[in-house]
mmCIF file of C-alpha atoms in Angstrom:
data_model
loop_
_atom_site.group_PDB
_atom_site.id
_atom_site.type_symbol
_atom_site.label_atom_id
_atom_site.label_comp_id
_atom_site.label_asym_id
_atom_site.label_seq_id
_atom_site.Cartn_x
_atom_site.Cartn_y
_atom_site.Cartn_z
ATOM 1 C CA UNK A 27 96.158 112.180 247.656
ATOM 2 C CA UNK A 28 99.594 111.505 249.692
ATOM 3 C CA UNK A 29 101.399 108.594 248.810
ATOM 4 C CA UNK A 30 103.911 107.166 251.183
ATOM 5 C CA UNK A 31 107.140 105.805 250.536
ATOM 6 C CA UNK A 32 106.311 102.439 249.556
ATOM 7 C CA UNK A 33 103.989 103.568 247.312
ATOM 8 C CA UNK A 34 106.084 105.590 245.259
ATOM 9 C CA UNK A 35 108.701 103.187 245.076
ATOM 10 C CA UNK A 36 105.805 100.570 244.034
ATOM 11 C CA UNK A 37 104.736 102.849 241.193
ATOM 12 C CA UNK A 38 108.219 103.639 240.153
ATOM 13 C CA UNK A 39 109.179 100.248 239.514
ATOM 14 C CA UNK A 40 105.800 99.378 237.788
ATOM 15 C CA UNK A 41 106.212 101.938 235.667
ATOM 16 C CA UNK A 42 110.165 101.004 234.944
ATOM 17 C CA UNK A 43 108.898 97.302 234.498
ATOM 18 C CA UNK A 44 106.313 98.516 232.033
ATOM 19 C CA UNK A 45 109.492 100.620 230.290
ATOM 20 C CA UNK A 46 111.469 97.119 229.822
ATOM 21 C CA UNK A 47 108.547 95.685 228.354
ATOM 22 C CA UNK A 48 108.637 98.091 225.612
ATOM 23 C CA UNK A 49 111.905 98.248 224.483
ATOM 24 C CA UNK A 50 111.936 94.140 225.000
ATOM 25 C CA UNK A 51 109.062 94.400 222.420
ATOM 26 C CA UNK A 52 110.803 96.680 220.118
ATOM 27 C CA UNK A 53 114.037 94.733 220.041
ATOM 28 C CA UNK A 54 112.216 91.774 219.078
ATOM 29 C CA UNK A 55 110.462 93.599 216.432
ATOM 30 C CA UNK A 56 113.557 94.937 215.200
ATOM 31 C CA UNK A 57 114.937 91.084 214.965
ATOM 32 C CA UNK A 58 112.161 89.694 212.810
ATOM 33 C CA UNK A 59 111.960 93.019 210.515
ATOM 34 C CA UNK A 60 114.158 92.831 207.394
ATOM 35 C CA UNK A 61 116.737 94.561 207.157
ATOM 36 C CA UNK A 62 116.435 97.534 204.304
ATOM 37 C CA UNK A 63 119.100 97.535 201.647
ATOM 38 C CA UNK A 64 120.753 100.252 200.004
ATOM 39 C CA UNK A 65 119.530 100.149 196.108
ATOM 40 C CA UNK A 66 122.933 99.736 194.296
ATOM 41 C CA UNK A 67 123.714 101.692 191.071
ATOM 42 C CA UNK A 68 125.544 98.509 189.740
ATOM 43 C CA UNK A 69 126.394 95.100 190.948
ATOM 44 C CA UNK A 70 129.559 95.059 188.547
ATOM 45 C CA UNK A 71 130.740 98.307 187.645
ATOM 46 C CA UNK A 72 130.536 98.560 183.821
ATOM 47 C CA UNK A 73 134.704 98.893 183.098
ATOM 48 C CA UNK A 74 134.535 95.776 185.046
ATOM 49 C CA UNK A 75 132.253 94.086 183.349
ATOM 50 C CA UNK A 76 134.205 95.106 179.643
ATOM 51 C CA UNK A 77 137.479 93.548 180.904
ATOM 52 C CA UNK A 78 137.093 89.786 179.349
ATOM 53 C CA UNK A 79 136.433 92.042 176.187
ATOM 54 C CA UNK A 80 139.105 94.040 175.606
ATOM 55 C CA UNK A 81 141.777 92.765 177.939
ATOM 56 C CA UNK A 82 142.979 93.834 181.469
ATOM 57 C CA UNK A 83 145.838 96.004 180.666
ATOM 58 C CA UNK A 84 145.762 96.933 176.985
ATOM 59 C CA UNK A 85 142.196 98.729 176.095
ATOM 60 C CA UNK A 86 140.587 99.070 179.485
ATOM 61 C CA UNK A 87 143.680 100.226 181.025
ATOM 62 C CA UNK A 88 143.379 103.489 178.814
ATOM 63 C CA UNK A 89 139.722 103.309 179.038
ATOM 64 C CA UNK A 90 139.832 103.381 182.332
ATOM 65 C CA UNK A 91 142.102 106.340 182.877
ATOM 66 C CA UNK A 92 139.726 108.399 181.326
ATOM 67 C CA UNK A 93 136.146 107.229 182.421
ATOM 68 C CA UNK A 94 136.756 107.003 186.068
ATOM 69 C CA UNK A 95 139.947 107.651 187.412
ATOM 70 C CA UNK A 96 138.945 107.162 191.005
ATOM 71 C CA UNK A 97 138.487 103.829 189.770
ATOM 72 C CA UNK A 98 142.013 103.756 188.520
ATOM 73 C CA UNK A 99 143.524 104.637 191.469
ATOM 74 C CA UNK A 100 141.422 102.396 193.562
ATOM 75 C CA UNK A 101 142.425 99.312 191.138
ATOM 76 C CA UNK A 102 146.095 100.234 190.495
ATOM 77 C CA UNK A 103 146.393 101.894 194.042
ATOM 78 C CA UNK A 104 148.312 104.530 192.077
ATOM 79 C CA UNK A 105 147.580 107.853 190.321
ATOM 80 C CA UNK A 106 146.969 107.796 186.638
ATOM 81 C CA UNK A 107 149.841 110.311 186.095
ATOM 82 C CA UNK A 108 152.104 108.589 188.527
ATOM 83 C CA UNK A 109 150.790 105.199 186.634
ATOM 84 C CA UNK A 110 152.145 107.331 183.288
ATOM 85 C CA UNK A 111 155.633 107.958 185.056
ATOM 86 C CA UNK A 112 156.591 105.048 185.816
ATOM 87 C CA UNK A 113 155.840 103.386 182.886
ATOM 88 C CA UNK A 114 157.904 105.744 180.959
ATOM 89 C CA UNK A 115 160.959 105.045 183.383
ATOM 90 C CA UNK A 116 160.743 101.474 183.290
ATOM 91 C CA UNK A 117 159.138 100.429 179.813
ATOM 92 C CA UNK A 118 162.314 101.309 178.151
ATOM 93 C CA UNK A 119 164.417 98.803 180.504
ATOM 94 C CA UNK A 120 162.511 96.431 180.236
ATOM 95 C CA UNK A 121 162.066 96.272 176.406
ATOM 96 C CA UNK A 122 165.888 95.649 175.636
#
């Protein structure tokens, strides 16, 4: 069977109306579908959670160093030997 022209551009834009159907469909799927969340290890991180108990800067500050110290540097926004430095430079200073 030979289609003319008119047919082919009939069938072509049938078949690209049925195409936006589809993916209209889909995006309104995709609205009402809840969204999936990631399963979290923690909802407070547990040196976080100790910090009423022993203090922000005494305990938990050594604490800290040790358990995680890619926490430490995200908290202090420093190094836990560069922390160490520069408390040895300025603590004496400031204790006279």
């Amino acid at each position: 069977m030979v289609m003319n022209r008119d047919q082919r551009v009939t069938r072509h834009a049938i078949a690209r109306h049925r195409l936006n159907v589809v993916v209209a469909a889909m995006v309104i799927i995709e609205e009402f579908e809840e969204p999936q969340r990631r399963k979290r290890r923690w909802w407070v991180k547990p040196w976080i959670q100790r910090r009423p108990l022993y203090g922000q800067y005494e305990t938990l500050l050594h604490e800290l160093r040790l358990e995680n110290p890619a926490d430490f540097e995200a908290y202090f926004c420093l190094k836990p030997e560069l922390f160490q430095e520069l408390c040895t430079r300025v603590g004496p200073p400031i204790q006279e």
